[in-house]
Amino acid sequence: MRLVHHRDGEAAPSAGEVETRILADDVERAEGPVAQSLGLMFRPSIPEGYALVFPFAEPADRTIHTLFVFEPLDVLWLVDDEVIKVDRLRPFRGLTHGLADTVIELRAGGADGVEPGDTVVLEN
């Protein structure tokens, strides 16, 4: 799986009109309450090109913290693949929340250039 960013919200770019780039080519899904509660906690490092995706059944207010996360994170908040919010959180002290049906955690810098209104999709 890989995580692909389409600038300006275009999921199917045509003739070079839309900037597309791969945010991560090593993607893990945090499914179920235990995996979603742990997230990236207690991991000694976050590899470049890695993303942890939290899929949810419907949009709701979600909270992310970095207690016991040893590196800064970029967090993307998506509703129907559209980026709603982008945050950068410091290790051990970050706390944020937002509306999302999907939350994505990446190593800090992994979401550089991603802005609200863009599209991020998980591809096989």
Coordinates of N, CA and C in Angstrom, one line a residue:
M1 N 0.8 -1.2 0.0 CA 0.0 0.0 0.0 C 0.9 1.2 0.0
R2 N 0.3 2.3 -0.5 CA 1.0 3.6 -0.5 C 0.0 4.7 -0.3
L3 N 0.5 5.8 0.2 CA -0.3 7.0 0.5 C 0.0 8.0 -0.5
V4 N -0.9 8.5 -1.3 CA -0.7 9.4 -2.4 C -1.4 10.7 -2.2
H5 N -0.7 11.8 -2.3 CA -1.2 13.2 -2.2 C -1.4 13.8 -3.5
H6 N -2.7 14.3 -3.7 CA -3.0 15.0 -4.9 C -3.4 16.5 -4.5
R7 N -2.5 17.4 -5.0 CA -2.7 18.8 -4.6 C -4.0 19.3 -5.3
D8 N -4.7 20.2 -4.6 CA -5.9 20.8 -5.1 C -7.1 19.9 -5.1
G9 N -7.0 18.8 -4.4 CA -8.1 17.9 -4.3 C -8.5 17.0 -5.5
E10 N -7.6 16.9 -6.4 CA -7.9 16.1 -7.6 C -7.4 14.7 -7.4
A11 N -8.3 13.7 -7.3 CA -8.0 12.3 -7.0 C -7.5 11.7 -8.3
A12 N -7.9 12.2 -9.5 CA -7.5 11.6 -10.8 C -7.0 12.7 -11.6
P13 N -5.7 13.0 -11.5 CA -5.1 14.1 -12.2 C -5.1 13.9 -13.7
S14 N -5.2 15.0 -14.5 CA -5.3 14.9 -15.9 C -4.2 15.7 -16.5
A15 N -3.4 15.1 -17.4 CA -2.4 15.8 -18.2 C -1.5 16.8 -17.4
G16 N -1.0 16.3 -16.3 CA -0.1 17.1 -15.5 C -0.6 18.4 -14.9
E17 N -1.9 18.5 -14.8 CA -2.5 19.7 -14.2 C -2.4 19.7 -12.7
V18 N -2.3 18.6 -12.1 CA -2.3 18.4 -10.7 C -1.0 17.8 -10.2
E19 N -0.5 18.4 -9.1 CA 0.8 17.9 -8.5 C 0.4 16.6 -7.7
T20 N 1.1 15.5 -8.0 CA 0.9 14.3 -7.2 C 2.2 13.8 -6.7
R21 N 2.2 13.3 -5.4 CA 3.4 12.7 -4.9 C 3.0 11.6 -3.9
I22 N 4.0 10.7 -3.7 CA 3.8 9.7 -2.7 C 4.3 10.2 -1.3
L23 N 3.4 10.1 -0.4 CA 3.7 10.5 1.0 C 4.4 9.4 1.7
A24 N 3.9 8.2 1.5 CA 4.5 7.0 2.2 C 4.3 5.8 1.3
D25 N 5.3 4.9 1.3 CA 5.1 3.6 0.6 C 5.2 2.4 1.5
D26 N 5.2 2.7 2.8 CA 5.2 1.7 3.9 C 4.0 2.2 4.8
V27 N 2.8 1.6 4.6 CA 1.6 2.0 5.2 C 1.0 0.9 6.1
E28 N 0.7 1.2 7.3 CA 0.1 0.3 8.2 C -1.3 0.9 8.6
R29 N -2.3 0.0 8.8 CA -3.6 0.4 9.2 C -3.8 0.1 10.7
A30 N -4.2 1.1 11.4 CA -4.5 0.8 12.9 C -6.0 0.6 13.0
E31 N -6.3 -0.7 13.0 CA -7.8 -1.1 13.0 C -8.1 -1.7 14.3
G32 N -9.1 -1.3 14.9 CA -9.5 -1.9 16.2 C -9.1 -1.0 17.3
P33 N -9.8 -1.0 18.5 CA -9.5 -0.1 19.6 C -8.1 -0.2 20.2
V34 N -7.5 -1.4 20.2 CA -6.2 -1.4 20.8 C -5.1 -0.8 19.9
A35 N -5.1 -1.1 18.7 CA -4.2 -0.5 17.7 C -4.4 1.0 17.6
Q36 N -5.6 1.4 17.6 CA -5.9 2.9 17.5 C -5.5 3.6 18.8
S37 N -5.6 3.0 19.9 CA -5.2 3.6 21.2 C -3.7 3.7 21.3
L38 N -3.0 2.7 20.8 CA -1.5 2.8 20.9 C -0.9 3.7 19.8
G39 N -1.4 3.7 18.6 CA -0.9 4.5 17.6 C 0.6 4.3 17.4
L40 N 1.4 5.3 17.5 CA 2.9 5.2 17.4 C 3.6 5.3 18.7
M41 N 2.8 5.1 19.8 CA 3.4 5.1 21.1 C 4.4 4.0 21.3
F42 N 5.5 4.3 22.0 CA 6.5 3.3 22.4 C 7.4 2.8 21.2
R43 N 7.2 3.3 20.1 CA 8.1 3.0 19.0 C 9.4 3.8 19.0
P44 N 10.5 3.2 19.0 CA 11.8 4.0 19.1 C 12.0 5.0 18.0
S45 N 11.5 4.7 16.8 CA 11.7 5.6 15.7 C 10.6 5.4 14.7
I46 N 10.4 6.4 13.8 CA 9.4 6.3 12.7 C 10.2 6.4 11.4
P47 N 10.2 5.3 10.6 CA 11.0 5.4 9.4 C 10.5 6.4 8.4
E48 N 11.4 6.9 7.6 CA 11.0 7.8 6.5 C 10.1 7.0 5.5
G49 N 9.1 7.6 5.0 CA 8.2 6.9 4.1 C 7.2 6.0 4.7
Y50 N 7.0 6.1 6.0 CA 6.1 5.3 6.8 C 4.9 6.1 7.2
A51 N 3.7 5.5 7.2 CA 2.5 6.2 7.7 C 1.6 5.2 8.4
L52 N 1.0 5.7 9.5 CA 0.0 4.9 10.2 C -1.4 5.5 9.9
V53 N -2.3 4.7 9.4 CA -3.6 5.2 9.0 C -4.6 4.7 10.0
F54 N -5.5 5.6 10.5 CA -6.6 5.3 11.4 C -7.9 5.4 10.7
P55 N -8.5 4.3 10.2 CA -9.8 4.4 9.5 C -10.9 4.3 10.5
F56 N -11.9 5.2 10.3 CA -13.1 5.2 11.1 C -14.3 5.1 10.2
A57 N -15.4 4.6 10.8 CA -16.7 4.4 10.0 C -17.3 5.7 9.5
E58 N -17.2 6.7 10.3 CA -17.8 8.0 9.9 C -17.1 9.1 10.5
P59 N -17.2 10.3 10.0 CA -16.6 11.5 10.5 C -17.0 11.8 11.9
A60 N -16.1 12.1 12.8 CA -16.4 12.5 14.2 C -15.2 13.3 14.7
D61 N -15.3 13.9 15.8 CA -14.2 14.6 16.5 C -13.2 13.5 17.0
R62 N -12.0 13.6 16.6 CA -10.9 12.6 17.0 C -9.8 13.3 17.7
T63 N -9.2 12.7 18.6 CA -8.1 13.3 19.4 C -6.8 12.5 19.2
I64 N -5.7 13.2 19.0 CA -4.4 12.5 18.9 C -3.5 13.2 19.9
H65 N -2.7 12.4 20.6 CA -1.6 12.9 21.5 C -0.3 12.3 21.2
T66 N 0.8 12.8 21.8 CA 2.1 12.3 21.5 C 2.7 11.8 22.8
L67 N 2.0 11.5 23.8 CA 2.5 10.9 25.1 C 3.2 9.6 24.7
F68 N 4.4 9.4 25.1 CA 5.2 8.2 24.7 C 5.4 8.0 23.2
V69 N 5.4 9.1 22.5 CA 5.8 9.1 21.1 C 7.1 9.8 21.1
F70 N 8.2 9.2 20.6 CA 9.5 9.7 20.8 C 10.0 10.7 19.7
E71 N 9.2 10.9 18.6 CA 9.6 11.8 17.5 C 8.4 12.7 17.2
P72 N 8.7 13.9 16.6 CA 7.6 14.7 16.2 C 6.8 14.1 15.1
L73 N 5.5 14.4 15.0 CA 4.6 13.8 14.0 C 4.0 14.9 13.2
D74 N 3.7 14.5 11.9 CA 2.7 15.2 11.1 C 1.4 14.4 11.2
V75 N 0.3 15.1 11.4 CA -1.0 14.4 11.5 C -1.9 15.1 10.4
L76 N -2.6 14.2 9.6 CA -3.5 14.6 8.6 C -4.9 14.2 9.0
W77 N -5.9 15.1 8.9 CA -7.3 14.8 9.2 C -8.0 14.8 7.9
L78 N -8.7 13.7 7.6 CA -9.4 13.6 6.3 C -10.9 13.3 6.5
V79 N -11.7 13.8 5.6 CA -13.1 13.4 5.5 C -13.3 13.1 4.0
D80 N -13.7 11.8 3.7 CA -13.8 11.4 2.3 C -12.6 11.7 1.5
D81 N -11.4 11.4 2.0 CA -10.1 11.6 1.3 C -9.7 13.1 1.2
E82 N -10.5 14.0 1.6 CA -10.1 15.4 1.5 C -9.5 15.8 2.8
V83 N -8.3 16.5 2.7 CA -7.6 17.0 3.9 C -8.4 18.2 4.5
I84 N -8.7 18.0 5.7 CA -9.5 19.0 6.5 C -8.5 19.8 7.3
K85 N -7.4 19.2 7.8 CA -6.5 19.9 8.8 C -5.2 19.1 8.7
V86 N -4.1 19.9 8.9 CA -2.7 19.4 9.0 C -2.1 19.9 10.3
D87 N -1.5 19.0 11.1 CA -0.9 19.4 12.4 C 0.5 18.9 12.4
R88 N 1.4 19.6 13.1 CA 2.7 19.0 13.5 C 2.7 19.0 15.0
L89 N 3.0 17.8 15.6 CA 3.0 17.6 17.0 C 4.4 17.3 17.6
R90 N 4.7 17.9 18.7 CA 6.0 17.6 19.3 C 5.9 16.3 20.2
P91 N 7.0 15.6 20.3 CA 7.0 14.4 21.1 C 6.7 14.7 22.6
F92 N 5.9 13.8 23.1 CA 5.5 13.8 24.5 C 4.6 15.0 24.9
R93 N 4.5 16.0 24.1 CA 3.7 17.2 24.6 C 2.6 17.6 23.6
G94 N 2.5 16.9 22.5 CA 1.5 17.3 21.5 C 0.1 16.8 21.8
L95 N -0.9 17.6 21.6 CA -2.3 17.2 21.7 C -3.1 18.0 20.7
T96 N -4.0 17.4 20.0 CA -4.8 18.1 19.0 C -6.0 17.2 18.7
H97 N -7.0 17.8 18.1 CA -8.2 17.1 17.7 C -8.8 17.7 16.5
G98 N -9.7 17.0 15.8 CA -10.3 17.5 14.6 C -11.3 16.5 14.1
L99 N -12.1 17.0 13.2 CA -13.1 16.2 12.5 C -12.4 15.3 11.5
A100 N -12.7 14.0 11.5 CA -12.1 13.1 10.5 C -12.8 11.8 10.5
D101 N -12.8 11.2 9.3 CA -13.2 9.7 9.2 C -11.9 8.9 8.9
T102 N -10.8 9.6 8.7 CA -9.5 9.0 8.6 C -8.4 10.0 9.2
V103 N -7.6 9.4 10.1 CA -6.5 10.2 10.6 C -5.2 9.5 10.2
I104 N -4.2 10.3 9.8 CA -2.9 9.7 9.3 C -1.8 10.3 10.1
E105 N -0.9 9.5 10.6 CA 0.3 9.9 11.3 C 1.5 9.6 10.5
L106 N 2.4 10.6 10.3 CA 3.6 10.5 9.6 C 4.8 11.1 10.4
R107 N 6.0 10.7 10.1 CA 7.1 11.3 10.6 C 7.1 12.8 10.3
A108 N 7.5 13.7 11.2 CA 7.5 15.1 10.9 C 8.2 15.4 9.6
G109 N 7.6 16.2 8.8 CA 8.1 16.5 7.5 C 7.5 15.7 6.4
G110 N 6.9 14.6 6.7 CA 6.2 13.7 5.8 C 5.0 14.3 5.1
A111 N 4.4 15.3 5.7 CA 3.2 15.9 5.2 C 3.5 17.4 4.7
D112 N 4.8 17.7 4.5 CA 5.1 19.0 4.0 C 4.5 19.2 2.7
G113 N 3.9 20.4 2.5 CA 3.2 20.7 1.2 C 1.7 20.3 1.1
V114 N 1.3 19.5 2.1 CA -0.1 19.0 2.1 C -0.9 20.1 2.8
E115 N -2.0 20.5 2.2 CA -2.9 21.6 2.7 C -4.3 21.2 2.7
P116 N -5.1 21.9 3.6 CA -6.6 21.6 3.5 C -7.1 21.8 2.1
G117 N -8.0 20.9 1.7 CA -8.6 21.0 0.4 C -7.9 20.0 -0.6
D118 N -6.7 19.6 -0.3 CA -6.0 18.6 -1.1 C -6.6 17.2 -0.8
T119 N -6.3 16.2 -1.6 CA -6.8 14.9 -1.4 C -5.6 14.0 -1.1
V120 N -5.8 13.0 -0.2 CA -4.8 12.0 0.2 C -5.6 10.7 0.1
V121 N -5.0 9.8 -0.7 CA -5.7 8.5 -0.9 C -4.7 7.3 -0.6
L122 N -5.3 6.2 -0.1 CA -4.6 5.0 0.1 C -4.7 4.1 -1.1
E123 N -3.6 3.8 -1.7 CA -3.7 2.9 -2.9 C -3.0 1.6 -2.7
N124 N -3.5 0.5 -3.3 CA -2.8 -0.8 -3.2 C -1.6 -0.9 -4.1

